[in-house]
Coordinates of C-alpha atoms and ligand atoms in Angstrom, one line a residue:
X1 CA 0.0 0.0 0.0
X2 CA 1.3 3.5 -0.9
X3 CA 0.8 6.1 1.8
X4 CA 1.3 9.9 1.1
X5 CA 4.6 11.0 2.7
X6 CA 3.0 12.5 5.8
X7 CA 0.8 9.5 6.2
X8 CA 3.8 7.1 5.8
X9 CA 5.5 8.9 8.7
X10 CA 2.4 8.5 10.8
X11 CA 2.0 4.9 9.8
X12 CA 5.6 4.1 10.7
X13 CA 5.4 5.9 14.0
X14 CA 2.3 4.0 14.9
X15 CA 3.7 0.8 13.7
X16 CA 6.8 1.3 15.8
X17 CA 4.6 2.1 18.9
X18 CA 2.5 -1.0 18.3
X19 CA 5.6 -3.2 17.8
X20 CA 7.4 -1.9 20.8
X21 CA 4.4 -2.4 23.0
X22 CA 3.9 -5.9 21.6
X23 CA 7.5 -6.7 22.4
X24 CA 7.5 -5.5 26.0
X25 CA 6.1 -8.6 27.7
X26 CA 8.7 -10.8 26.0
X27 CA 11.5 -8.4 26.9
X28 CA 10.3 -8.4 30.5
X29 CA 10.0 -12.2 30.5
X30 CA 13.4 -12.9 29.1
X31 CA 15.3 -10.4 31.3
X32 CA 17.8 -12.5 33.3
X33 CA 17.0 -15.7 31.4
X34 CA 19.6 -18.0 29.9
X35 CA 19.5 -18.7 26.1
X36 CA 21.7 -21.2 24.4
X37 CA 22.3 -20.3 20.7
X38 CA 23.6 -23.0 18.4
X39 CA 24.9 -21.2 15.3
X40 CA 25.5 -23.2 12.1
X41 CA 28.8 -22.6 10.3
X42 CA 26.8 -21.7 7.2
X43 CA 25.7 -18.6 9.1
X44 CA 29.2 -17.9 10.4
X45 CA 30.7 -17.8 6.8
X46 CA 27.8 -15.6 5.4
X47 CA 27.7 -11.9 5.0
X48 CA 24.7 -11.9 7.4
X49 CA 26.8 -12.6 10.4
X50 CA 27.4 -9.0 11.3
X51 CA 23.7 -8.3 11.5
X52 CA 23.1 -11.4 13.6
X53 CA 26.0 -10.4 15.9
X54 CA 24.4 -7.0 16.4
X55 CA 21.1 -8.6 17.4
X56 CA 23.0 -11.0 19.8
X57 CA 24.6 -7.9 21.5
X58 CA 21.1 -6.3 21.7
X59 CA 19.9 -9.4 23.6
X60 CA 22.7 -9.1 26.1
X61 CA 21.9 -5.4 26.6
X62 CA 18.3 -6.4 27.4
X63 CA 19.6 -8.6 30.2
X64 CA 19.7 -12.0 28.6
X65 CA 22.5 -14.4 29.5
X66 CA 23.9 -16.1 26.4
X67 CA 25.8 -19.2 25.7
X68 CA 26.8 -19.7 22.0
X69 CA 27.8 -23.0 20.5
X70 CA 29.4 -22.5 17.1
X71 CA 29.6 -25.0 14.2
X72 CA 32.7 -25.3 12.1
X73 CA 31.9 -27.7 9.2
X74 CA 32.0 -25.0 6.5
X75 CA 35.5 -23.9 7.8
X76 CA 36.6 -27.5 7.7
X77 CA 35.4 -27.8 4.2
X78 CA 37.2 -24.7 3.2
X79 CA 40.5 -25.8 4.6
X80 CA 40.1 -29.4 3.5
X81 CA 39.2 -28.3 0.0
X82 CA 42.4 -26.3 -0.2
X83 CA 44.7 -28.9 1.4
X84 CA 43.3 -32.3 0.8
X85 CA 40.2 -34.0 -0.6
X86 CA 38.8 -35.0 2.8
X87 CA 35.1 -34.1 3.4
X88 CA 34.7 -34.5 7.1
X89 CA 31.2 -33.2 7.4
X90 CA 29.5 -36.4 6.4
X91 CA 32.2 -38.6 7.8
X92 CA 31.5 -39.7 11.4
X93 CA 35.0 -41.1 11.8
X94 CA 37.7 -38.7 12.9
X95 CA 41.3 -39.7 12.3
X96 CA 44.3 -37.7 13.5
X97 CA 44.4 -35.5 10.4
X98 CA 40.7 -34.8 10.6
X99 CA 41.1 -33.9 14.2
X100 CA 43.7 -31.3 13.3
X101 CA 41.4 -29.9 10.7
X102 CA 38.6 -29.6 13.3
X103 CA 40.9 -27.8 15.7
X104 CA 42.0 -25.3 13.0
X105 CA 38.5 -24.8 11.7
X106 CA 37.1 -24.3 15.2
X107 CA 39.8 -21.8 15.9
X108 CA 39.0 -19.8 12.8
X109 CA 35.2 -20.0 13.4
X110 CA 35.7 -18.9 17.0
X111 CA 38.0 -16.0 16.2
X112 CA 35.8 -14.7 13.4
X113 CA 32.8 -14.8 15.7
X114 CA 34.6 -13.1 18.6
X115 CA 35.8 -10.4 16.2
X116 CA 32.3 -9.8 14.8
X117 CA 30.9 -9.7 18.3
X118 CA 33.5 -7.1 19.2
X119 CA 32.4 -4.8 16.4
X120 CA 30.3 -1.8 17.3
X121 CA 27.0 -2.2 15.5
X122 CA 26.4 0.7 13.1
X123 CA 23.2 1.8 14.8
X124 CA 24.9 2.1 18.1
X125 CA 27.0 5.2 19.1
X126 CA 30.5 4.4 20.2
X127 CA 30.2 5.6 23.8
X128 CA 27.0 3.6 24.4
X129 CA 28.2 0.4 22.6
X130 CA 27.7 -2.8 24.7
X131 CA 31.0 -4.0 26.1
X132 CA 30.5 -7.7 26.0
X133 CA 33.2 -10.0 27.4
X134 CA 33.4 -13.3 25.7
X135 CA 34.4 -16.3 27.9
X136 CA 35.8 -19.6 26.6
X137 CA 37.3 -22.6 28.4
X138 CA 37.3 -26.3 29.0
X139 CA 33.6 -26.4 29.9
X140 CA 33.1 -29.8 28.2
X141 CA 34.5 -33.2 29.3
X142 CA 34.4 -35.6 26.4
X143 CA 34.8 -39.3 25.9
X144 CA 35.5 -41.3 22.7
X145 CA 32.6 -42.8 20.8
X146 CA 34.8 -45.9 20.6
X147 CA 34.1 -48.8 18.3
X148 CA 30.6 -48.9 16.8
X149 CA 29.5 -52.0 14.7
X150 CA 33.2 -52.9 14.4
X151 CA 34.2 -49.5 13.2
X152 CA 36.6 -47.4 15.3
X153 CA 35.3 -43.9 15.4
X154 CA 38.7 -42.5 16.2
X155 CA 38.6 -39.0 17.7
X156 CA 34.9 -38.6 17.3
X157 CA 33.5 -38.2 20.8
X158 CA 30.5 -37.4 22.8
X159 CA 29.9 -35.2 25.8
X160 CA 30.6 -36.9 29.1
X161 CA 30.0 -33.9 31.4
X162 CA 29.3 -30.2 31.2
X163 CA 30.9 -27.9 33.8
X164 CA 27.6 -26.1 34.5
X165 CA 29.0 -24.3 37.6
X166 CA 31.9 -22.8 35.5
X167 CA 29.4 -21.6 32.8
X168 CA 27.1 -20.2 35.5
X169 CA 30.0 -18.3 37.0
X170 CA 30.9 -16.6 33.7
X171 CA 27.2 -15.7 33.1
X172 CA 26.9 -14.3 36.6
X173 CA 29.7 -11.9 35.6
X174 CA 27.8 -10.8 32.6
X175 CA 30.1 -12.6 30.2
X176 CA 28.9 -14.3 27.0
X177 CA 30.1 -17.9 26.9
X178 CA 31.4 -19.2 23.6
X179 CA 31.8 -23.0 23.3
X180 CA 33.5 -24.9 20.4
X181 CA 32.5 -28.4 19.3
X182 CA 35.6 -29.9 20.8
X183 CA 35.9 -31.6 24.2
X184 CA 38.8 -33.0 26.2
X185 CA 39.0 -36.3 28.1
X186 CA 40.5 -36.9 31.5
X187 CA 43.7 -38.1 29.8
X188 CA 44.0 -34.8 27.9
X189 CA 42.9 -36.2 24.5
X190 CA 40.7 -33.9 22.4
X191 CA 37.6 -35.2 20.6
X192 CA 35.4 -33.8 17.9
X193 CA 31.8 -33.3 19.0
X194 CA 28.5 -32.8 17.2
X195 CA 27.2 -29.2 17.6
X196 CA 23.6 -30.5 18.2
X197 CA 24.8 -32.8 21.0
X198 CA 26.9 -30.0 22.6
X199 CA 23.9 -27.6 22.5
X200 CA 21.6 -30.2 24.0
X201 CA 24.0 -31.1 26.8
X202 CA 24.8 -27.5 27.7
X203 CA 21.1 -26.4 27.6
X204 CA 20.1 -29.2 29.8
X205 CA 23.0 -28.8 32.2
X206 CA 22.5 -25.1 32.8
X207 CA 18.6 -25.4 32.6
X208 CA 18.4 -22.9 29.9
X209 CA 15.1 -21.1 29.2
X210 CA 15.6 -21.5 25.5
X211 CA 17.7 -23.4 23.0
X212 CA 17.8 -21.7 19.7
X213 CA 19.2 -23.2 16.5
X214 CA 20.2 -20.6 14.0
X215 CA 20.7 -22.2 10.6
X216 CA 19.9 -21.7 7.0
X217 CA 16.2 -22.5 7.1
X218 CA 13.3 -20.3 8.3
X219 CA 12.2 -23.1 10.6
X220 CA 11.1 -26.7 10.5
X221 CA 9.0 -27.7 7.4
X222 CA 5.8 -29.7 7.0
X223 CA 5.0 -32.1 4.1
X224 CA 4.0 -29.1 2.0
X225 CA 7.3 -27.4 2.7
X226 CA 5.6 -24.7 4.8
X227 CA 7.2 -23.5 8.0
X228 CA 5.7 -25.0 11.1
X229 CA 5.3 -22.2 13.6
X230 CA 4.6 -24.2 16.8
X231 CA 5.0 -27.8 18.0
X232 CA 4.5 -29.4 21.4
X233 CA 6.2 -32.7 22.4
X234 CA 3.2 -34.8 21.4
X235 CA 3.3 -33.3 17.9
X236 CA 7.1 -33.7 17.7
X237 CA 6.8 -37.4 18.4
X238 CA 3.9 -37.7 15.9
X239 CA 6.1 -36.0 13.3
X240 CA 9.0 -38.3 14.0
X241 CA 6.8 -41.4 13.9
X242 CA 5.6 -40.4 10.4
X243 CA 9.2 -40.5 9.3
X244 CA 8.7 -37.7 6.7
X245 CA 11.4 -35.3 7.7
X246 CA 15.0 -35.2 6.3
X247 CA 18.0 -36.2 8.4
X248 CA 18.8 -32.7 9.7
X249 CA 15.2 -31.9 10.6
X250 CA 14.8 -35.4 12.3
X251 CA 17.9 -34.6 14.4
X252 CA 16.5 -31.2 15.4
X253 CA 13.2 -32.8 16.4
X254 CA 14.9 -35.5 18.4
X255 CA 17.1 -32.9 20.2
X256 CA 14.1 -30.7 20.9
X257 CA 12.0 -33.6 22.3
X258 CA 14.8 -34.5 24.6
X259 CA 15.7 -31.1 26.0
X260 CA 12.1 -30.2 26.5
X261 CA 11.7 -33.3 28.6
X262 CA 14.7 -32.2 30.6
X263 CA 13.7 -28.8 31.8
X264 CA 14.4 -26.5 28.8
X265 CA 11.3 -24.4 28.3
X266 CA 11.5 -23.7 24.6
X267 CA 13.4 -24.8 21.5
X268 CA 13.4 -22.6 18.4
X269 CA 14.6 -23.2 14.9
X270 CA 15.3 -19.9 13.2
X271 CA 17.0 -18.6 10.2
X272 CA 20.4 -17.0 10.9
X273 CA 20.6 -15.7 7.4
X274 CA 17.4 -13.6 7.4
X275 CA 18.0 -10.2 8.9
X276 CA 16.1 -9.8 12.2
X277 CA 14.7 -13.3 12.3
X278 CA 16.0 -13.9 15.8
X279 CA 14.4 -10.7 17.2
X280 CA 11.2 -11.5 15.4
X281 CA 11.1 -15.0 16.8
X282 CA 11.8 -13.8 20.4
X283 CA 9.7 -10.6 20.5
X284 CA 6.7 -11.0 18.3
X285 CA 3.5 -13.0 18.7
X286 CA 3.9 -14.4 15.2
X287 CA 7.6 -15.4 15.5
X288 CA 9.6 -16.1 12.4
X289 CA 10.6 -19.8 12.6
X290 CA 9.5 -22.8 14.6
X291 CA 9.0 -22.7 18.4
X292 CA 8.7 -25.9 20.4
X293 CA 7.5 -26.5 23.9
X294 CA 6.8 -29.5 26.1
X295 CA 3.1 -28.8 26.6
X296 CA 0.7 -27.1 24.3
X297 CA 1.5 -23.4 24.1
X298 CA -2.0 -22.4 25.2
X299 CA -3.3 -22.8 28.7
X300 CA -6.3 -21.6 30.8
X301 CA -5.5 -20.4 34.2
X302 CA -7.0 -18.3 37.0
X303 CA -6.8 -14.6 36.3
X304 CA -4.6 -12.4 38.4
X305 CA -4.5 -8.7 38.9
X306 CA -1.7 -8.4 36.3
X307 CA -4.2 -9.6 33.7
X308 CA -6.8 -6.8 34.3
X309 CA -5.4 -4.5 31.6
X310 CA -5.6 -7.2 29.0
X311 CA -9.1 -8.3 30.0
X312 CA -10.3 -4.7 29.8
X313 CA -8.8 -4.5 26.3
X314 CA -10.7 -7.6 25.3
X315 CA -14.0 -6.1 26.8
X316 CA -13.6 -2.6 25.4
X317 CA -14.8 -3.1 21.8
X318 CA -17.6 -5.4 22.8
X319 CA -18.7 -2.9 25.4
X320 CA -18.7 -0.2 22.8
X321 CA -20.8 -2.4 20.5
X322 CA -23.3 -3.0 23.3
X323 CA -22.6 -6.8 23.3
X324 CA -21.2 -6.9 26.8
X325 CA -21.9 -5.0 30.0
X326 CA -19.4 -2.2 30.9
X327 CA -16.8 -3.3 33.5
X328 CA -14.2 -0.9 34.8
X329 CA -10.9 -1.6 36.6
X330 CA -12.4 -1.2 40.0
X331 CA -15.0 -3.9 39.2
X332 CA -12.2 -6.1 37.8
X333 CA -10.1 -5.7 40.9
X334 CA -13.0 -6.8 43.1
X335 CA -14.0 -9.7 40.8
X336 CA -10.7 -10.9 39.4
X337 CA -11.0 -14.1 41.4
X338 CA -14.0 -15.1 39.4
X339 CA -12.2 -14.8 36.0
X340 CA -10.0 -17.2 34.1
X341 CA -7.9 -16.3 31.2
X342 CA -6.7 -18.3 28.1
X343 CA -3.0 -17.5 27.7
X344 CA -0.8 -18.4 24.8
X345 CA 2.9 -17.7 25.3
X346 CA 2.9 -14.3 27.1
X347 CA -0.5 -13.1 25.9
X348 CA -4.1 -13.3 27.0
X349 CA -6.3 -14.4 24.1
X350 CA -9.5 -14.9 25.9
X351 CA -11.3 -14.8 29.2
X352 CA -14.4 -16.0 31.0
X353 CA -16.0 -15.5 34.5
X354 CA -18.0 -17.7 36.7
X355 CA -20.3 -15.9 39.2
X356 CA -21.5 -18.3 41.8
X357 CA -24.9 -18.2 43.6
X358 CA -24.3 -20.7 46.3
X359 CA -27.8 -20.6 47.9
X360 CA -29.3 -21.5 44.5
X361 CA -26.7 -24.1 43.6
X362 CA -26.2 -22.1 40.4
X363 CA -23.5 -20.4 38.5
X364 CA -23.4 -17.8 35.7
X365 CA -21.0 -18.0 32.9
X366 CA -20.2 -14.4 32.0
X367 CA -17.8 -12.3 30.0
X368 CA -16.8 -15.1 27.6
X369 CA -14.5 -13.5 25.1
X370 CA -12.0 -14.7 22.6
X371 CA -9.8 -12.1 20.9
X372 CA -11.0 -11.5 17.3
X373 CA -7.6 -12.6 15.9
X374 CA -7.9 -16.0 17.7
X375 CA -11.5 -16.9 17.0
X376 CA -12.8 -20.2 15.5
X377 CA -9.9 -22.2 16.8
X378 CA -12.0 -23.8 19.5
X379 CA -10.8 -21.5 22.3
X380 CA -14.4 -20.4 23.1
X381 CA -15.3 -24.0 23.6
X382 CA -12.3 -24.6 25.8
X383 CA -13.2 -21.7 28.0
X384 CA -16.7 -23.0 28.3
X385 CA -15.4 -26.5 29.2
X386 CA -13.2 -24.9 31.8
X387 CA -16.1 -23.1 33.4
X388 CA -18.3 -26.2 33.4
X389 CA -15.5 -28.1 35.1
X390 CA -15.2 -25.4 37.7
X391 CA -18.9 -25.4 38.3
X392 CA -19.0 -29.2 38.6
X393 CA -16.2 -29.1 41.2
X394 CA -18.3 -26.6 43.2
X395 CA -21.1 -29.1 42.9
X396 CA -23.4 -26.5 41.3
X397 CA -26.4 -27.9 39.5
X398 CA -27.2 -25.2 36.9
X399 CA -25.1 -23.0 34.7
X400 CA -26.7 -20.1 33.0
X401 CA -25.6 -17.5 30.5
X402 CA -27.1 -14.2 29.4
X403 CA -26.4 -13.0 25.9
X404 CA -27.7 -10.4 23.5
X405 CA -25.9 -11.7 20.4
X406 CA -24.5 -15.2 21.0
X407 CA -27.6 -17.3 21.9
X408 CA -27.0 -19.7 19.0
X409 CA -23.5 -20.4 20.1
X410 CA -24.7 -21.5 23.6
X411 CA -27.6 -23.5 22.2
X412 CA -25.3 -25.4 19.9
X413 CA -23.3 -26.3 23.0
X414 CA -26.0 -27.8 25.1
X415 CA -27.8 -24.7 26.6
X416 CA -31.5 -24.2 26.3
X417 CA -33.6 -21.1 26.5
X418 CA -34.7 -20.2 30.0
X419 CA -37.0 -17.7 31.7
X420 CA -36.3 -14.9 34.1
X421 CA -37.9 -17.0 36.9
X422 CA -35.2 -19.7 36.5
X423 CA -32.5 -17.2 37.4
X424 CA -31.4 -16.9 41.1
X425 CA -33.6 -14.2 42.7
X426 CA -30.6 -11.9 43.2
X427 CA -29.7 -12.1 39.5
X428 CA -33.4 -11.5 38.6
X429 CA -33.2 -8.1 40.3
X430 CA -30.0 -7.1 38.4
X431 CA -31.6 -8.3 35.1
X432 CA -34.7 -6.1 35.6
X433 CA -32.7 -3.1 36.6
X434 CA -30.2 -3.0 33.7
X435 CA -32.9 -3.2 31.0
X436 CA -30.6 -5.0 28.4
X437 CA -33.2 -7.6 27.7
X438 CA -30.6 -10.3 27.2
X439 CA -31.7 -13.7 26.3
X440 CA -31.3 -16.3 29.1
X441 CA -29.8 -19.7 28.5
X442 CA -29.3 -22.5 31.0
X443 CA -27.6 -25.9 31.1
X444 CA -27.9 -28.6 33.8
X445 CA -24.6 -29.9 35.0
Ligands
COA1 C1 -18.5 -16.4 21.1 C2 -17.0 -16.5 21.2 C3 -16.5 -16.5 22.6 C4 -16.6 -17.8 20.4 O1 -15.2 -17.9 20.5 P1 -14.4 -18.9 19.5 O2 -13.1 -19.2 20.1 O3 -14.4 -18.3 18.1 O4 -15.4 -20.2 19.5 P2 -15.1 -21.6 19.0 O5 -13.9 -21.6 18.1 O6 -15.2 -22.6 20.1 O7 -16.4 -21.7 18.0 C5 -16.4 -21.1 16.8 C6 -17.7 -21.3 16.1 O8 -18.7 -20.4 16.8 C7 -19.4 -19.7 15.8 N1 -19.8 -18.4 16.4 C8 -19.0 -17.4 16.8 N2 -19.8 -16.4 17.2 C9 -21.1 -16.8 17.2 C10 -22.3 -16.2 17.5 N3 -22.4 -15.0 18.0 N4 -23.5 -17.0 17.3 C11 -23.4 -18.2 16.8 N5 -22.2 -18.8 16.5 C12 -21.1 -18.1 16.6 C13 -18.4 -19.5 14.7 O9 -19.0 -19.1 13.5 C14 -17.7 -20.8 14.7 O10 -18.5 -21.7 14.0 P3 -17.9 -22.8 13.0 O11 -17.0 -23.7 13.8 O12 -19.1 -23.5 12.4 O13 -17.2 -22.0 12.0 C15 -16.4 -15.3 20.4 O14 -17.0 -15.2 19.1 C16 -16.5 -14.0 21.1 O15 -15.6 -13.6 21.8 N6 -17.6 -13.2 20.8 C17 -17.8 -11.9 21.4 C18 -18.2 -12.0 22.8 C19 -19.5 -12.7 23.1 O16 -20.4 -12.6 22.4 N7 -19.5 -13.5 24.2 C20 -20.6 -14.3 24.6 C21 -21.5 -13.6 25.6 S1 -20.9 -13.7 27.2

């Protein structure tokens, strides 16, 4: 759409205000949280690295504690291509020469990344540039993979132990921890490790909030090659059982399923090549790649005072349209214990209240709202089921609802038309005094 110049400025300003406000709950939530970023070497060799590094520095200045695991296969390829014809990326066996290549490649990857993270992003003034200290060290204890199916895997190893305390100490001193895919054994031998495995072991050991894979794809793909925006553990296992994903995607799904079962809250797969993808994934409702969580992202919980603002925002347009009764913040503060909210990620997408009339063994379902951008996903039905369960737990016998516009919705869900006399006497008085002439529906529990 083309806006006249003045309007464009207005549009951009408003867009900025909207986006900034939308980001604020995420910024607040992630302050002080630990994020493990596994960065593919494809990203490290690309010209997009500087932009990603600037965004990483931004995360640290917003109070996030970061551990970065870097890949090195592209650097190995570059060196091997120049010196010999060894392609180590697909070869799980690491001989002495290959181990030397891994060490060289890791060194180059690491120094390049350190250098890029030491740059002052162009949008930041020199005197206010974030001064991030990068910590490295022997955080990983490794052991050899040994002989598998009669084949000696040489210096290919696996993680034996992560020194979580040492990583924690660096993070507590506001340092960014950078880990290479190489570990050392108790005898002082170095072993080549898989980036995924290191990321998984580190994220679990330090109980990271998030493990984020930054690669070449926008996220995980479904059968139609569309990006999957969200998955929970059940869906991950279903996807794995269907055996439709390629090797890389299968590995990511397996890693995600495992870490989510071991205390990591979220796993994300995001493009490291698309400018701003990481910020979009972390700070917008829509995200940019695939986000995975143990349980479904949506939950219904009791409302708290902190939800009042969002509930009032849901009510406001319906109140203006005469669909719902006006409710102000004082009313909400006094009745918040009667409300439940449907929350997805950090946002409230719906609410419902149960007013109880104990003398009459009855309850009223009120203020059932689903945000317009989340309708027809079954959320209304879930909120109704939630209230029915609450009412049954309180051993109420009747649930009624009053509505001016949504009668059919209730009837299709087991309610029948009722008369004024069927309402509890106290509610009858209110009904007569507010003159809204709402239709009355009731359902036996
Ligand atoms: C009523 C409401 C809560 C339903 O939320 P929802 O999450 O979209 O509901 P569900 O996904 O469970 O159900 C969607 C179905 O209800 C239908 N529906 C939505 N509003 C309806 C209405 N006013 N009358 C009849 N059916 C309606 C949709 O068309 C859809 O039908 P379909 O599945 O055949 O396409 C939501 O539309 C809303 O917030 N409305 C405004 C507030 C309101 O009227 N609240 C009730 C009075 S307290």
